[in-house]
Amino acid sequence: MTKTMTDVVCPFCGTLCDDLEVSLSDDGKQILEVYNACVIGTEKFLHSQAKDRVTRPRMRQEDGSWKEVSYDEAVEYTAKILANAKKPLMYGWSSTNCEAQSVGHEIAEMCGACVDNTAAVCHGTTLIAVQDIGIPSCTLGEIKNRADRIIFWGCNPAHAHPRHMSRYSIYPRGFFTGKGHKSRKIVVVDPRVTDTASLADIHLQVEQGRDYELLNALRVALNNEWLPDVVAGIPQEKIREVAEVCKSGRFGIIFFGMGVTQSLSKNHNIDEAIALTKHLNEFTKFSIMPMRGHYNVTGSGEVLAWQFGFPYSVDLSRGFARYNPGDTSTIDLLLRGEVDAMLTIASDPGAHFPISAVKQIAKIPSVAIDPHLTPTTGVSKLHVPVAFVGVEVGGNAYRMDNVPIDTRKVVDPPAGMLTDEEFLTKVRDRVKQLKGVK
Amino acid sequence: MSEFIIKNGHVFDPTQGIKGDKKDIAIKDGKIVDKVSGSAKTIDAKGKTVMAGAVEIHAHVAGPKVNVGRIYRPEDKLFTYMPKKGSQRMAGGFSIPTTFKTGYEYAKMGYTTAMEAAMPPLFSRHVHEEIRDTPIIDEGAYPVFGNNWFVLDYLKNDEIENTAAYIAWLLRATKGYAVKSVNPGGTEAWAWGLNCLSIHDPVPYFDITPAEITKGLMKANEFLGLPHSLHIHPNNLGNPGNYETTLDTLRLTEGMKAKNKFGREQVLHLTHTQFHSYGGTNWGDFESKAKEIMDFVNKAKNVTIDTGNVTLDETTTMTADGPFEHHLTELNHLKWANVDVELETAAGVVPYIYSPNISVCAIQWAIGLELGLMAKDPMRCYITTDHPNAGPFTRYPRVIKWLMSAKAREAQINAFKHKDKVVNQTSIAGIDRELSLYEIAQMTRAGPAKSLGLSSMIGGLKPGMDADVVVYNFNPDKPVAKPDDIEAAFQRAACVFKSGVQVVADGEIVSNGNKRTIWVDAKTKENPQVMRDIQEKFLKFYSMTQANYESIGHHFIPNPYAIEVDARS
Amino acid sequence: METVTITMKNPPQLYLEADNVTPDKFAGKSASQIAELHVYEGNTTSTLGKYFEVAGSAGATAADTKIVVKGDVSKVKYLGMKMSAGELVIEGSADQYVGAWMSGGKLLVKGNVDAFAATGMKGGELTIEGNAGNYLGAAYRGDWRGMSGGKILVKGNAGSDVGMYMLGGEIVVNGNIDVHVMTHAEGGKVIIKGNAKSKLGGQLVDGTIIVFGTIDVMMPGYKPVGEAELEIDGVKAKFAHFIGDTGERKKKRKGQVIYGNLYKKL
Ligand code: SF4
Ligand SMILES: [Zn+2]
């Protein structure tokens, strides 16, 4: 008889769907089917079942080949490179649980490390904007129950967050939105004609790099002030029309993604989008929310914030915490040559960083902790494979709206494999010995 | 476990009526005992003040909105960090300190228990993670109920038993401690950008008023017989003239009696009363109505309050009163964070500078102190700053200084830019009362412990109680040389024991103790209707499944302490 | 005025944090005492003397103290941080946070500076003969209180985010400037003698921006209101006058709405 687990949480994207059902083989050891998840979510579960999975740490040899080593040897190497460095960098954290993050932070404190998560390359700019101007937001259930104006700005949930539209934003029938899609007007702002854009009532094809100007123009329109004929490629009449659409709703929301956080103006785009949201609250109710990518990048920011006071790019080198992206942020640290050892966990900078930053990783002592083989594990000196969080071990994670959901363990990891938390705990204890901390 | 004896201190313990007598306090196995063996470690408290560990009844110290404050105020940390010492973790931040700093600072001041004042139920896991990472002090958290859709639906028809069953379920699901209500109805209205400013404003769509919500929650609370009463932040916070709304809310307690097994006598706790004691019609004729409020409170034996003292600092306001925070950002134009929480509540965060050069801030300062100084029964009026709303909790020693010293108050009044306004629009300048150490012990220990229904456990030094004991470098036999000495003594205790473990020595942390998370496990009769309603709302309206909402494992609460309530009969 | 000269002899492997290199910290100290002041390389604390040769001695007060920094300090941060008086001359280029939170005195950099120079500056004079990096005279992250007084002169070019959250004081850039100038400002003035790119004065509540060269793209929140004649550094010229940011909140004085001003030379 197959066993079915319900209320399983998907450890893939920031939508953090928690209604998955997974059927298991009789002995409970194998995942047979995954229900309710989207294609990419399903893939994540099935991937863990791959027969050719690496299950033991591997150290790169002088000649470039890899040699299997024990977890103990991996712990020793990791502890030593961190403890001996003047300014080690511990990067990633976005696809692991909060418990592992917490242990990592203890190591970072002892070693005077910089700790950063993948916000460094996606929504860090959002966090900078939030620090400058705040953020009126809400939980995703509020959107489902109340929202009648939905704006997607520089994001394409149809690809990156496939179930977002059906669970929360476009289609669901909520308490005050009984007609579902028909209750809502959809605006998409994107230079490209995306799949999401094709669902829109209004698609503003903003000129590349001119989101800041367009957002500013919407605010000018709210103030009924003069506007040039065309802003960012959009005629001013259209801009005034969209401002009216927003004002006339009862409850609106702007979802935004990397199309605005990483294009010209970066944090300023978000700053002005938040200012627009705040401005709209003088007329009606409006919220704004970043479409966070990794399923627990939000959690990394939360844990860093309550432990150190800052949500990413935290520099602990001087025995206290400092923060200033541009100085303490991972890519700057690498490009400027500020760090002399690197631990990467639960992320893949090798695939997402500029090539010159990746080259820097290859130059310094480095370890990558990741269930998968990735470009990052390829350039690191040591690769430590670990159990899949949310599949082979549970632990807390935070959804894109900051709602915490405890992920679940579905199956055991391959025999003898450690979890992120277990491996880091061993490293922490070894670092304590090396540093003489009681 | 080890034994200790704290010798020759001047003991102040309202639970036993001890008013500064020289007395030894013995500790064994985490409890206060009559006597210990000769091998007990001696702490010399000669010429010093000895009290029970202090009890924080209302502070925002853990959870999503506190962390929004941390995330969005890097400038609050700038130059506040101290390099880490020994086994302590790094600790930084001023108005919204990190969790580690929160635990350390409370302990250094002699606080051993603290209650997080507003837990959004959907975010309970977050609240508990932060509580877990706050060292030393025992903590509990109050889930918010005043804008919860279940509560609004049940109380619309006065269904007290169903409300009670739902409360019991939610306390269990979130590991919560008490029933909190913030701007009842007004925060639900805020989901549409609206508010309820009086207790009779109807809540949009739900066909109920704040008065009905408040009355109903009090009844349900007493139906269950919970350790604490309904804990209310009433409507119309922070507006000139709001004292009438406050009095209207207080009058709802008339004829109500507490029913519980915990020695609690009140049916309503009114929090941060300073923010609710305003007269006038605008910020120009803004004035104190502390007297009007205290006239009522002094007579109403079934009400307790806390003060919400303004400390004249740059701080961060945060409350589940979403519409208020929006109002505030429109006034001071500083950064505004807001979170509306599906079916339950909302929260807002805005930085605020209480400047001694602004008359409104100076009047707010005076009102907070007037409340404490006009209290006839210090067992029913507790010192808070509504941390961090009126100021950070680390300023308690300063508030205590102002309450204990007319000279200190006078110095502050003279330092205000608009001294005349403070003198004319409040009565602070005419009050010469100086609170005694005994009264301070009532307001910070025995009183809040009793209001929380924990008086058999904490807030006093009776044998059998938890050994939370503090020694302050303050000699009550000697005249106070300068008021600042009071502040210095209360800022850094000479010695603090938490559950029999010494956690502070000479004002420094020496142990992380063994912190607990306190919650209330209320057992009710089976209520299939409420269970069905819960299932239905999760299926239709929540964005999380019921099973995941109810799941809050050991890794969130490694050291729980459940207070059991049996409401089945 | 007494002069202390510090010369880099052992450059750091990573970067050096030298927030103690200010007239305030040097005042009243001999060369050997100055050499004992702390500097930080990553998690390692050591002394100034380990990296620099120290010569001369400081005056009794900051105001009586002049510091000359020689050698390669391009990997040294925080030079002149929080200085309140006296003089600091950096003969070459310096890294980030030069003169951050400075409140007085004179700071001269003969080369370039990296980002965050004069963060939260309150007063004094900062002259950069080369180029300045991003966030010159800006607020620290999250703070709404940016540069509030003093003067900054950049003889070369400046990066992005100059004068963010500026409240007062003046910044002059003789060369060109990158995007985002005086974002969120509520006062102060930025003069750009060269060319500007775009996003000038976004979300500006109040303040003045003057551009002598070109502007690639104007913000839509700046409304043309005619021409104005201005005299700058003794030279009179005609400028196109814009007011804004009309999308942003505005203050009122005596019932009149106060706009920020942007002038572009005709
Ligand atoms: S939308 Fe995201 S969280 Fe949901 S199933 Fe797909 S990948 Fe998983
Ligand atoms: Zn409060």
PDB file of N, CA and C and ligand atoms in Angstrom, chain B residues 58-60 65 117-118 180 182 231 233 271-272 318-320 386-387 389, ligand 2:
ATOM      1  N   HIS B  58       4.188  44.312  29.120  1.00  0.00           N
ATOM      2  CA  HIS B  58       3.816  44.739  27.762  1.00  0.00           C
ATOM      3  C   HIS B  58       5.018  45.354  27.046  1.00  0.00           C
ATOM      4  N   ALA B  59       5.581  44.595  26.107  1.00  0.00           N
ATOM      5  CA  ALA B  59       6.683  45.136  25.298  1.00  0.00           C
ATOM      6  C   ALA B  59       6.689  44.415  23.961  1.00  0.00           C
ATOM      7  N   HIS B  60       7.131  45.119  22.929  1.00  0.00           N
ATOM      8  CA  HIS B  60       7.224  44.504  21.606  1.00  0.00           C
ATOM      9  C   HIS B  60       8.672  44.108  21.390  1.00  0.00           C
ATOM     10  N   LYS B  65       6.809  42.342  13.426  1.00  0.00           N
ATOM     11  CA  LYS B  65       6.917  43.800  13.284  1.00  0.00           C
ATOM     12  C   LYS B  65       8.174  44.332  13.967  1.00  0.00           C
ATOM     13  N   ALA B 117       3.861  41.701  23.471  1.00  0.00           N
ATOM     14  CA  ALA B 117       2.515  42.247  23.607  1.00  0.00           C
ATOM     15  C   ALA B 117       1.585  41.989  22.429  1.00  0.00           C
ATOM     16  N   ALA B 118       2.084  41.584  21.289  1.00  0.00           N
ATOM     17  CA  ALA B 118       1.171  41.378  20.163  1.00  0.00           C
ATOM     18  C   ALA B 118       1.740  40.365  19.192  1.00  0.00           C
ATOM     19  N   LYS B 180      -5.205  39.302  23.556  1.00  0.00           N
ATOM     20  CA  LYS B 180      -4.876  40.698  23.306  1.00  0.00           C
ATOM     21  C   LYS B 180      -5.854  41.241  22.278  1.00  0.00           C
ATOM     22  N   VAL B 182      -6.250  44.790  19.904  1.00  0.00           N
ATOM     23  CA  VAL B 182      -5.671  46.073  19.500  1.00  0.00           C
ATOM     24  C   VAL B 182      -6.648  46.802  18.597  1.00  0.00           C
ATOM     25  N   HIS B 231      -6.450  41.941  27.428  1.00  0.00           N
ATOM     26  CA  HIS B 231      -5.391  42.954  27.462  1.00  0.00           C
ATOM     27  C   HIS B 231      -5.662  43.878  26.284  1.00  0.00           C
ATOM     28  N   HIS B 233      -5.612  47.403  23.915  1.00  0.00           N
ATOM     29  CA  HIS B 233      -5.151  48.675  23.369  1.00  0.00           C
ATOM     30  C   HIS B 233      -6.421  49.220  22.709  1.00  0.00           C
ATOM     31  N   THR B 271      -3.656  48.902  28.321  1.00  0.00           N
ATOM     32  CA  THR B 271      -2.212  49.058  28.145  1.00  0.00           C
ATOM     33  C   THR B 271      -1.828  50.441  27.629  1.00  0.00           C
ATOM     34  N   HIS B 272      -0.560  50.776  27.767  1.00  0.00           N
ATOM     35  CA  HIS B 272       0.039  52.072  27.404  1.00  0.00           C
ATOM     36  C   HIS B 272      -0.958  53.222  27.528  1.00  0.00           C
ATOM     37  N   MET B 318       5.605  50.816  16.803  1.00  0.00           N
ATOM     38  CA  MET B 318       5.103  49.627  16.112  1.00  0.00           C
ATOM     39  C   MET B 318       3.869  49.117  16.836  1.00  0.00           C
ATOM     40  N   THR B 319       2.842  48.884  16.082  1.00  0.00           N
ATOM     41  CA  THR B 319       1.616  48.418  16.701  1.00  0.00           C
ATOM     42  C   THR B 319       0.733  47.700  15.697  1.00  0.00           C
ATOM     43  N   ALA B 320      -0.139  46.845  16.228  1.00  0.00           N
ATOM     44  CA  ALA B 320      -1.140  46.204  15.385  1.00  0.00           C
ATOM     45  C   ALA B 320      -2.240  47.193  15.013  1.00  0.00           C
ATOM     46  N   ASP B 386       5.794  50.739  26.753  1.00  0.00           N
ATOM     47  CA  ASP B 386       5.240  50.137  25.545  1.00  0.00           C
ATOM     48  C   ASP B 386       6.369  49.942  24.539  1.00  0.00           C
ATOM     49  N   HIS B 387       7.479  49.474  25.047  1.00  0.00           N
ATOM     50  CA  HIS B 387       8.692  49.342  24.232  1.00  0.00           C
ATOM     51  C   HIS B 387       8.383  48.827  22.843  1.00  0.00           C
ATOM     52  N   ASN B 389       7.542  51.806  21.663  1.00  0.00           N
ATOM     53  CA  ASN B 389       6.671  52.877  21.173  1.00  0.00           C
ATOM     54  C   ASN B 389       6.873  54.224  21.850  1.00  0.00           C
TER      55      ASN B 389
HETATM   56 ZN    ZN D   2       2.099  47.949  22.648  1.00  0.00          ZN
END
